[in-house]
Coordinates of N, CA, C and O in Angstrom, one line a residue:
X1 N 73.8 -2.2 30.9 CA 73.0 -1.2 31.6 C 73.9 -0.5 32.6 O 74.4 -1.2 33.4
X2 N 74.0 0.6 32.7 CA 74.9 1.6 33.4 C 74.2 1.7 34.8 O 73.0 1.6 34.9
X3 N 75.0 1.9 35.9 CA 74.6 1.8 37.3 C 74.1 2.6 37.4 O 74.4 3.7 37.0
X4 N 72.7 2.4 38.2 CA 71.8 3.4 38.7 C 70.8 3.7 37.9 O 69.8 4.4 38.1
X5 N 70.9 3.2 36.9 CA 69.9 3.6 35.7 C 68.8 3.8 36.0 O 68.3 4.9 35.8
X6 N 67.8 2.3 36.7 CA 66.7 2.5 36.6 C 66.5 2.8 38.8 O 65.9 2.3 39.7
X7 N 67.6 3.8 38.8 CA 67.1 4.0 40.4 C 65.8 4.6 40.1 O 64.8 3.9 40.2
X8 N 65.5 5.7 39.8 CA 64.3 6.7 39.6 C 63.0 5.5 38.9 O 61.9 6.0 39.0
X9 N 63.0 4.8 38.5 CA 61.7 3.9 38.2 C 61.7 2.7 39.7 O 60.6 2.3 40.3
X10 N 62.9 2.4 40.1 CA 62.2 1.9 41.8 C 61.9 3.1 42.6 O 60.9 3.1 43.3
X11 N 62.4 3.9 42.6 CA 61.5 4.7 44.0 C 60.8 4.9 43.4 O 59.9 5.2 44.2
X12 N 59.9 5.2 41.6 CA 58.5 5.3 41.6 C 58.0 3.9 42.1 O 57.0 4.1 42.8
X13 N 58.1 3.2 42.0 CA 57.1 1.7 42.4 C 57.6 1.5 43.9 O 57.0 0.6 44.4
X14 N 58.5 2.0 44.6 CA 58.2 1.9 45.7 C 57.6 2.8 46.7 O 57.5 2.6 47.9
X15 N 57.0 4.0 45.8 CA 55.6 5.2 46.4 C 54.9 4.9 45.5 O 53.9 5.5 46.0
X16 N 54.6 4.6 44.9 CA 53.4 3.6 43.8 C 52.6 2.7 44.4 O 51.4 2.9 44.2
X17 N 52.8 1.8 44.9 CA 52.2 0.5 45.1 C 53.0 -0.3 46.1 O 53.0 -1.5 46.0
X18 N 53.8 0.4 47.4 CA 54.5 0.0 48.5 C 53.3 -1.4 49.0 O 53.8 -2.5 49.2
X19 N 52.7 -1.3 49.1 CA 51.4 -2.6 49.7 C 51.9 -3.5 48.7 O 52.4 -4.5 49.1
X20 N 51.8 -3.3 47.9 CA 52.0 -4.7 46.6 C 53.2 -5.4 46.4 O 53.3 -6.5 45.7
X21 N 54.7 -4.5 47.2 CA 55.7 -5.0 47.1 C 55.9 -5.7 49.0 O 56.7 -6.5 49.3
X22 N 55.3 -5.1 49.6 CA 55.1 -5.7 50.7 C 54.6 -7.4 51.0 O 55.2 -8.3 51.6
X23 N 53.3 -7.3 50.4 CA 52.2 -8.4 50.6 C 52.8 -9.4 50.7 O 53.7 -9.6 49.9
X24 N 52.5 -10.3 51.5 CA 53.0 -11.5 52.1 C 51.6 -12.3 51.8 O 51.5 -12.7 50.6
X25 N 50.7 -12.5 52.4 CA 49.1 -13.0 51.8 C 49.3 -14.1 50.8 O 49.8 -13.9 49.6
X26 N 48.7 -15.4 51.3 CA 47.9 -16.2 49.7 C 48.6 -16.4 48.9 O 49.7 -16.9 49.4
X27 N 48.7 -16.4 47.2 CA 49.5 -16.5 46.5 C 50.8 -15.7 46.7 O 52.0 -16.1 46.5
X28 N 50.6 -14.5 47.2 CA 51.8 -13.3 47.4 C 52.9 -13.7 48.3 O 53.8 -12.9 48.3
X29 N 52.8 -15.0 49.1 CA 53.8 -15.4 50.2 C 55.2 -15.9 49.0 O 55.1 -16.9 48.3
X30 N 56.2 -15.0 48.9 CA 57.0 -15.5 47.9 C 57.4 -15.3 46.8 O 58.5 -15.5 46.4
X31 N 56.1 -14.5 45.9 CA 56.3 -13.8 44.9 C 57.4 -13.1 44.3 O 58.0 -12.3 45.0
X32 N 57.6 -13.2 43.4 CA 58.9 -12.5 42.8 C 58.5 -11.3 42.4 O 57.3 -10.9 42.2
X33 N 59.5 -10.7 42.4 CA 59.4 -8.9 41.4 C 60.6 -9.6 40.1 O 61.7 -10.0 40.4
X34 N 60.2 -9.5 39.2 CA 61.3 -10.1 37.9 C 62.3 -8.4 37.6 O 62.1 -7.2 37.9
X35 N 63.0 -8.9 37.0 CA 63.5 -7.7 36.3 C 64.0 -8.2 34.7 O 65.2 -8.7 34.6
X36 N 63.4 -8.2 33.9 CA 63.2 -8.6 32.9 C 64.2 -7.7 31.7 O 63.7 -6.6 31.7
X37 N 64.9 -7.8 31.1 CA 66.0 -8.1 30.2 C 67.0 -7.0 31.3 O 66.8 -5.8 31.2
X38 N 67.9 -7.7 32.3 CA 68.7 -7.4 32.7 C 70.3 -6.1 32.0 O 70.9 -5.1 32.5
X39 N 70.4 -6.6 31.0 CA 71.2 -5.7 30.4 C 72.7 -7.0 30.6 O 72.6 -8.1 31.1
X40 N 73.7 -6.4 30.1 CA 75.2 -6.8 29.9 C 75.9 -7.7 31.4 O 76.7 -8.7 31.5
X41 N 74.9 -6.5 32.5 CA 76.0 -7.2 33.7 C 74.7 -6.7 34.3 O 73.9 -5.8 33.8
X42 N 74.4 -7.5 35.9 CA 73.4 -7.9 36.6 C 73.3 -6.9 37.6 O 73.0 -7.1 38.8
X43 N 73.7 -5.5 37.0 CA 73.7 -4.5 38.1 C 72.2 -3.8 38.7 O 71.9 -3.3 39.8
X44 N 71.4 -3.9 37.1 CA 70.2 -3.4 37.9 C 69.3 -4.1 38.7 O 68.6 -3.4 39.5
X45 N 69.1 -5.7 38.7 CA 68.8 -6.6 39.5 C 68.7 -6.3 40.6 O 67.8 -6.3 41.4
X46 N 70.5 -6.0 40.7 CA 70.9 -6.2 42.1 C 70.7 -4.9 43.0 O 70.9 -4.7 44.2
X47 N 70.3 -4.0 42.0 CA 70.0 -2.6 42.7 C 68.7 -2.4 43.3 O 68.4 -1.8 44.4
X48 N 67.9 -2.9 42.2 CA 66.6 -3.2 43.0 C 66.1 -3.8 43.8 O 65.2 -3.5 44.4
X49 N 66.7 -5.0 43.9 CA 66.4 -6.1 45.1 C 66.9 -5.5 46.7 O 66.2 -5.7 47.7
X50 N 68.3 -4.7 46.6 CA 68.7 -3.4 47.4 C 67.5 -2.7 47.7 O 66.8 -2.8 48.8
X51 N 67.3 -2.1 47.0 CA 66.3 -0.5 46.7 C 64.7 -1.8 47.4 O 64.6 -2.2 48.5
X52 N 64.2 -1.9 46.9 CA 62.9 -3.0 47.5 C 62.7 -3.6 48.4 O 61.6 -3.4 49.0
X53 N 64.0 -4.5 49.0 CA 64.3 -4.8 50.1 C 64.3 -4.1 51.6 O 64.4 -4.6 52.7
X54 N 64.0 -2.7 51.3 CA 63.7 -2.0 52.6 C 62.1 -1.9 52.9 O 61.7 -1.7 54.0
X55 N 61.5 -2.2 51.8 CA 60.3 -2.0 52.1 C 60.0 -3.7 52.5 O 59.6 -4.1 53.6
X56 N 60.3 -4.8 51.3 CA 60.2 -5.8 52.3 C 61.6 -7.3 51.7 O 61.8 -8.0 50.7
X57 N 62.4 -7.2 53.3 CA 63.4 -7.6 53.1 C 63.5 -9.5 52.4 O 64.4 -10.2 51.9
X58 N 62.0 -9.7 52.8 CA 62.0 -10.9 52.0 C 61.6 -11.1 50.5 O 61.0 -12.1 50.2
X59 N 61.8 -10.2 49.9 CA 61.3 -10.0 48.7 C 62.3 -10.4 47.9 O 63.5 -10.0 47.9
X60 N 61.8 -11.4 47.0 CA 62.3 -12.8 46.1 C 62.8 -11.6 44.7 O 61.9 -10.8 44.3
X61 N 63.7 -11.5 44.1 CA 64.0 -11.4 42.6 C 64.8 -12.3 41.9 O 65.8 -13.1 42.1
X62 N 64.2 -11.9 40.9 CA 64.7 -13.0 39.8 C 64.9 -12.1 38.5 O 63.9 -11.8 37.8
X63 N 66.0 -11.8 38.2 CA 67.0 -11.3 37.3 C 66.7 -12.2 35.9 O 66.8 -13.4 36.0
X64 N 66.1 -11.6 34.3 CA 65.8 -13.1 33.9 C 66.4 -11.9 31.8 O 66.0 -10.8 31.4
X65 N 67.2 -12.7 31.3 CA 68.3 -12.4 30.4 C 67.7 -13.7 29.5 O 67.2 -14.8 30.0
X66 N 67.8 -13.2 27.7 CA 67.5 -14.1 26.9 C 69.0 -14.4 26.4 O 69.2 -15.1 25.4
X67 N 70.0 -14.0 27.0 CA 71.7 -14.3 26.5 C 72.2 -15.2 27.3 O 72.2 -14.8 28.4
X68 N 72.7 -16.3 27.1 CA 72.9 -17.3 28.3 C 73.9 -17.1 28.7 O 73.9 -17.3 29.9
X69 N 75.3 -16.7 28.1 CA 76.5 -15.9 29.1 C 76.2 -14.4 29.4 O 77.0 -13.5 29.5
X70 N 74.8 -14.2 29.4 CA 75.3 -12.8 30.3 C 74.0 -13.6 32.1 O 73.6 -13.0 33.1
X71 N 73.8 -14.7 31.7 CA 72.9 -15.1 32.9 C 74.2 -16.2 33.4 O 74.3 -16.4 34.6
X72 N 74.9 -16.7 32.8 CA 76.0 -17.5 33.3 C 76.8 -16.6 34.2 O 77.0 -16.9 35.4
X73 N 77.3 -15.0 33.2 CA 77.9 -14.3 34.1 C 77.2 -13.8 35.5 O 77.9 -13.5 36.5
X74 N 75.5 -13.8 35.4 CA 75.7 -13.4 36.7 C 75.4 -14.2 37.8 O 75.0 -13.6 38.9
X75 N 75.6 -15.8 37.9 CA 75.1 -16.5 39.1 C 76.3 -16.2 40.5 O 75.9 -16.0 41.6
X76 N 77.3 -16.2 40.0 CA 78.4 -15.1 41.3 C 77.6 -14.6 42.2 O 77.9 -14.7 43.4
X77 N 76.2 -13.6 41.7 CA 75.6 -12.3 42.1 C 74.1 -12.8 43.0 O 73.3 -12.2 43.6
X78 N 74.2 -14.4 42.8 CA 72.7 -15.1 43.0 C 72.9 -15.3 44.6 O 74.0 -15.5 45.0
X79 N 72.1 -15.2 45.2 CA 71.3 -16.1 46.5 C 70.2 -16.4 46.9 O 69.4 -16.7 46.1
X80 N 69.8 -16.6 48.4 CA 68.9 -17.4 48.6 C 67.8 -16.5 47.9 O 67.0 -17.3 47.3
X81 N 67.5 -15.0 47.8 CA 66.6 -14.4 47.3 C 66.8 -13.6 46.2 O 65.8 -12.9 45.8
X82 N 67.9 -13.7 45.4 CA 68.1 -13.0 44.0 C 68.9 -14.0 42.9 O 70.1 -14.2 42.7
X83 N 67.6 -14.4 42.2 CA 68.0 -15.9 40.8 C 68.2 -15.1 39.9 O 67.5 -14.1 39.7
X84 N 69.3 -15.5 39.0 CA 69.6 -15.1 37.4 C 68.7 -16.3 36.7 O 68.8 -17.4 37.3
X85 N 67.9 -16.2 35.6 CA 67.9 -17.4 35.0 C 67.3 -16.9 33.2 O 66.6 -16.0 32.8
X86 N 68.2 -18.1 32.3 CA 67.6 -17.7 31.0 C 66.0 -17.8 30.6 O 65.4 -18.8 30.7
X87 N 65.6 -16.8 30.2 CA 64.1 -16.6 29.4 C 63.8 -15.0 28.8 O 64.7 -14.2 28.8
X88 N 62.9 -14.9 28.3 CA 62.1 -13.7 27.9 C 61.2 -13.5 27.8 O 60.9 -13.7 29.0
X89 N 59.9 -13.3 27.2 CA 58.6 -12.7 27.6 C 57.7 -14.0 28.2 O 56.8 -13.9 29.1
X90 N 58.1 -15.1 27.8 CA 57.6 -16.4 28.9 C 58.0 -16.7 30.3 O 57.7 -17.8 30.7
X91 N 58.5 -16.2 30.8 CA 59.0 -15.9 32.2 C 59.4 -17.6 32.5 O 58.7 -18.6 32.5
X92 N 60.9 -17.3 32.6 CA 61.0 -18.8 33.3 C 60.8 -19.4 34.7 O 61.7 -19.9 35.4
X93 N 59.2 -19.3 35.0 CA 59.0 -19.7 36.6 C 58.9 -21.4 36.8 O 58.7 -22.1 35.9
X94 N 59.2 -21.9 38.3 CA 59.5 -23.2 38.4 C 58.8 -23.1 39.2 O 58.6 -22.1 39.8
X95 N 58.2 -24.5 39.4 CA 57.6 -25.4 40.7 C 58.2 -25.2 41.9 O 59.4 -25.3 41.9
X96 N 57.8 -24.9 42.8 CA 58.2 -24.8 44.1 C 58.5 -26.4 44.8 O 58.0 -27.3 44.1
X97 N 59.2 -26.7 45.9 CA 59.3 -28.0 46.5 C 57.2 -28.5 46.5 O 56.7 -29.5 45.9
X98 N 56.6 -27.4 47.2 CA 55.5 -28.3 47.0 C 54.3 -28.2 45.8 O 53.1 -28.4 46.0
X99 N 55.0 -27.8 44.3 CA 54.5 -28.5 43.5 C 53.7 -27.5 42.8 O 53.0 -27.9 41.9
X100 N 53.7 -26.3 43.1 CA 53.3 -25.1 42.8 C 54.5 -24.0 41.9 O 55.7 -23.7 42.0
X101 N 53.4 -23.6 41.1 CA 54.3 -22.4 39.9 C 54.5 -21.5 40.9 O 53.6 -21.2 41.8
X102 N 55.8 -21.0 40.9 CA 56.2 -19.3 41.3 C 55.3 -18.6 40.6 O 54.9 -18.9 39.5
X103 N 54.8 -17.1 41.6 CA 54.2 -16.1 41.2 C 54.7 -15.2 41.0 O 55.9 -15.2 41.4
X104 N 54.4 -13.9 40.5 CA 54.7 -12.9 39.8 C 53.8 -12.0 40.8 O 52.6 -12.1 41.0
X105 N 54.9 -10.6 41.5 CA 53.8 -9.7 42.0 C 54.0 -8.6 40.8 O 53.2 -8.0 40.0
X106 N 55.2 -8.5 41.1 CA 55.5 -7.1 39.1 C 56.5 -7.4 38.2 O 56.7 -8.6 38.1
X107 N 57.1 -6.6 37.5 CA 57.7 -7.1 36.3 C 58.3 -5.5 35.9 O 57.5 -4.6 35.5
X108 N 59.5 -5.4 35.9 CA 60.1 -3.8 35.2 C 60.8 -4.8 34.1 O 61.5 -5.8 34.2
X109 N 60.1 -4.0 32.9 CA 61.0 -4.5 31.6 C 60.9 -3.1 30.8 O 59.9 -2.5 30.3
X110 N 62.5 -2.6 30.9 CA 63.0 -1.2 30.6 C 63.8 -1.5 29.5 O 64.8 -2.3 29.6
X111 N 63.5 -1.2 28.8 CA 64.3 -0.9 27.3 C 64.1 -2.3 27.1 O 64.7 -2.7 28.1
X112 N 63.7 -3.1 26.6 CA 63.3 -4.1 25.9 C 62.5 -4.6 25.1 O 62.8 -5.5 24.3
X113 N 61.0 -3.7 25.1 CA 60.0 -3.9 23.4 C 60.4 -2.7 22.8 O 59.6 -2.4 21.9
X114 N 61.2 -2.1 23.0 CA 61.4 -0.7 22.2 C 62.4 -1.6 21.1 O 62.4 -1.0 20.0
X115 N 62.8 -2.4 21.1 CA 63.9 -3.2 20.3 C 62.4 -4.3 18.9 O 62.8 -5.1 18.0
X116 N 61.0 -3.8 19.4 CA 60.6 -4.8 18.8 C 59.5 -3.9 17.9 O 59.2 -2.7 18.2
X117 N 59.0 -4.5 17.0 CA 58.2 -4.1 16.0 C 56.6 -3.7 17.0 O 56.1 -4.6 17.7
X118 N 56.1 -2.7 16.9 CA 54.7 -2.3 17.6 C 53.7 -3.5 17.7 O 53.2 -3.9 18.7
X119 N 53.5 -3.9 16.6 CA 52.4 -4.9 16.4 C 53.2 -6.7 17.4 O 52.6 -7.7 17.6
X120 N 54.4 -6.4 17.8 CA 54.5 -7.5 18.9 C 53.9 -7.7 20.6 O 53.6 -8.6 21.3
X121 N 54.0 -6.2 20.8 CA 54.1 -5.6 22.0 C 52.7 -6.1 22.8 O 52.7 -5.9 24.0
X122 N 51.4 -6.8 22.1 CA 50.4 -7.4 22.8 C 50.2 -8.6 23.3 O 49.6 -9.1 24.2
X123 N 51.2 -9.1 22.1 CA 51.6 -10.4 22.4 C 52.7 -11.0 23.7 O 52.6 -12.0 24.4
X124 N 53.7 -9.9 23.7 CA 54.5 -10.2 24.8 C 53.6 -9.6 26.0 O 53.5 -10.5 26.8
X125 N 53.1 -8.7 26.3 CA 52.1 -8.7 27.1 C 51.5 -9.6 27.8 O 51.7 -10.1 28.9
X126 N 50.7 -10.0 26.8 CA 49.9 -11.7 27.1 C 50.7 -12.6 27.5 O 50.2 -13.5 28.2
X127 N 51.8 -12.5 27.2 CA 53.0 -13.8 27.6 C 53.3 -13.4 28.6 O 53.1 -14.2 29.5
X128 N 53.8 -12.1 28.9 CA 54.1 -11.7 30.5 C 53.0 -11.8 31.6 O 53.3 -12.1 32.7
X129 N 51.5 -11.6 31.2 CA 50.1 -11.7 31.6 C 50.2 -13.0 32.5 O 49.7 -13.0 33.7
X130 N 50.8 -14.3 32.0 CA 50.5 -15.5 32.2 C 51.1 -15.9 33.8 O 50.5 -16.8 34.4
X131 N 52.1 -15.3 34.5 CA 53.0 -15.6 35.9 C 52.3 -14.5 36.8 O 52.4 -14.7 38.0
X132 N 51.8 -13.6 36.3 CA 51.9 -12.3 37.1 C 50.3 -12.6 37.9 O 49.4 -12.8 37.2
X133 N 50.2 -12.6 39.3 CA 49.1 -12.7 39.9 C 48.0 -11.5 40.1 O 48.4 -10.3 40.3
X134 N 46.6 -11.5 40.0 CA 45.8 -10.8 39.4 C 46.5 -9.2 40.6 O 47.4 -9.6 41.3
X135 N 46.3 -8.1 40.8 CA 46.6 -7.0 40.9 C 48.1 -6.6 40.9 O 48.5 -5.6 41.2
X136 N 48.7 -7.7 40.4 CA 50.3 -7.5 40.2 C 50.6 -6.2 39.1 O 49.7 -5.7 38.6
X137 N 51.7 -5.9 39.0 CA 51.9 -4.9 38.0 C 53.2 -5.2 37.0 O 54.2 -5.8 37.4
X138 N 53.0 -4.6 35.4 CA 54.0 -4.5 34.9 C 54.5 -2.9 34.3 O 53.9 -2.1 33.5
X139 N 55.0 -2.9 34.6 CA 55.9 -1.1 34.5 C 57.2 -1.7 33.5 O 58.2 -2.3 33.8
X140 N 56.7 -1.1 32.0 CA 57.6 -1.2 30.8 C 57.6 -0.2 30.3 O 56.7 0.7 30.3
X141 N 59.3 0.0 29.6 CA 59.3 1.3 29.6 C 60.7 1.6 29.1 O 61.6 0.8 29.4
X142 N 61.1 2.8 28.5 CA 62.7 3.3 28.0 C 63.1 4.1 28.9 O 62.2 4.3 29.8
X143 N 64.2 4.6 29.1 CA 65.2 5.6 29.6 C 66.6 5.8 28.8 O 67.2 5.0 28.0
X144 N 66.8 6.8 29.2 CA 68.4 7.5 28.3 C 69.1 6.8 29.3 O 68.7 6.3 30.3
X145 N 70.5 6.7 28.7 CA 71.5 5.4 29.0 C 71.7 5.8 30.8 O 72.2 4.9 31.5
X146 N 71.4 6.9 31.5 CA 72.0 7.5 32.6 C 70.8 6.9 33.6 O 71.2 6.5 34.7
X147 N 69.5 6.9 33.1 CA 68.8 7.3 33.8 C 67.8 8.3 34.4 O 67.0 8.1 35.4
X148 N 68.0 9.5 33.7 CA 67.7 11.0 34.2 C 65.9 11.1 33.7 O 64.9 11.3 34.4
X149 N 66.0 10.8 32.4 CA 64.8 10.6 31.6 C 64.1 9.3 31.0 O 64.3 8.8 29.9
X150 N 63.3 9.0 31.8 CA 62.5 7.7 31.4 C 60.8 7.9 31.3 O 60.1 8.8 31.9
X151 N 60.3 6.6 30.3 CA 58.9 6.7 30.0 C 58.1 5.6 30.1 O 58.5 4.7 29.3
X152 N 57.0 5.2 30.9 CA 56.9 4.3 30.9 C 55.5 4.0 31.1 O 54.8 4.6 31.9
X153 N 54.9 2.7 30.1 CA 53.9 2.2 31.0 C 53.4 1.4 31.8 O 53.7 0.2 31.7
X154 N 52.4 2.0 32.7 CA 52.2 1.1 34.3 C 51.2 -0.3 33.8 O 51.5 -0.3 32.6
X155 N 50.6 -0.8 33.9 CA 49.7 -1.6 33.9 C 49.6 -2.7 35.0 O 50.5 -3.2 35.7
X156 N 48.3 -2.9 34.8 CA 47.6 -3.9 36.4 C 47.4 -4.9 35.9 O 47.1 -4.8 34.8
X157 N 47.4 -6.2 36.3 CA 46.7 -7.2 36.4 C 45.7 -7.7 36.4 O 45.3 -8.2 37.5
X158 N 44.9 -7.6 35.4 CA 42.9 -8.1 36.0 C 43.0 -8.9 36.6 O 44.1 -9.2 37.2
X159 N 41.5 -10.0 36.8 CA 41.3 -11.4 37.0 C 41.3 -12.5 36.0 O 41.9 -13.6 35.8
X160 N 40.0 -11.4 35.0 CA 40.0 -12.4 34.4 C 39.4 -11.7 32.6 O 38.5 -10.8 32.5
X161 N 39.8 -12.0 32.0 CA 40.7 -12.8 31.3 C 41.9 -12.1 31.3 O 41.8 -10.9 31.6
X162 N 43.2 -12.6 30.8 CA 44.4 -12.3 31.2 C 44.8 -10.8 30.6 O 45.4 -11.0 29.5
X163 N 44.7 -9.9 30.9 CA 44.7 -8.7 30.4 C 45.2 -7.4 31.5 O 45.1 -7.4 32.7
X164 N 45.7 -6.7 30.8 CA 46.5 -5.5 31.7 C 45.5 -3.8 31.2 O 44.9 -3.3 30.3
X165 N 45.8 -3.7 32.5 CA 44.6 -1.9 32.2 C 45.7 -1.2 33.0 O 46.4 -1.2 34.0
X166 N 45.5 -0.6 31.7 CA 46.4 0.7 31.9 C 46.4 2.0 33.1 O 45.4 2.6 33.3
X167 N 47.2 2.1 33.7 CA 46.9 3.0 34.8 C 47.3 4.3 34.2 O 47.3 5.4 34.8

């Protein structure tokens, strides 16, 4: 994925829903923003955890690749608040020290079900549905290799049952 690509899809979610990437509160103390099929090299990760980070500097990402040397390649790039780890639409979240699943506040996964047959895309949904805390968001979506033009859709988090509404 070429640098900068998905700049123009964080400053929409950072005048989108700046409260949501803020929230500290309840489940939200900690939450991740994933960035879901990272691409070749861990540049867009690392751009948004940048780009995010002003609105709130403790804001956890986790970079998450179904190729295990392009997640090997990027632990170099890891710290206390930005994890590479292998998975895909099951989100690889872990127990906390005290015994608790990591939460999900959103999820950008850009150019990645365009690669999949239509009739999959509810099902990964549902799989991504499962980490993400109820008003969390997932913003999935293509763009041309630069960045200039992208399309995407927003969806929310219900409560209950595990389902996303389209904004």
């Amino acid at each position: 994925t070429a640098q900068n690509r998905l700049r123009r899809v964080d400053l929409f979610l950072a005048r989108y829903d700046p409260a949501l990437l803020r929230r500290d509160d309840g489940p939200y103390a900690g939450a991740l923003f994933v960035d879901l099929g990272y691409g070749a090299e861990p540049f867009t990760t690392l751009e948004t955890a940048r780009r995010l980070r002003a609105l709130n500097p403790a804001l956890r990402v986790l970079g998450v690749e179904i190729d295990r040397e392009r997640v090997e390649a990027a632990q170099p790039f890891a710290n206390a608040l930005t994890e590479f780890r292998l998975g895909g639409f099951n989100l690889p979240l872990v127990a906390g020290a005290d015994g608790k699943p990591e939460t999900v506040r959103a999820i950008r996964a850009f150019n990645v079900l365009r690669q999949y047959e239509e009739s999959d895309v509810a099902p990964a949904y549902a799989s991504l549905a499962q980490g993400v805390l109820p008003g969390g968001l997932l913003i999935e979506g293509t763009s041309d290799p630069f960045g200039r033009v992208w399309v995407a859709n927003v969806l929310r988090r219900q409560p209950d049952p595990l389902l996303w509404q389209h904004l």
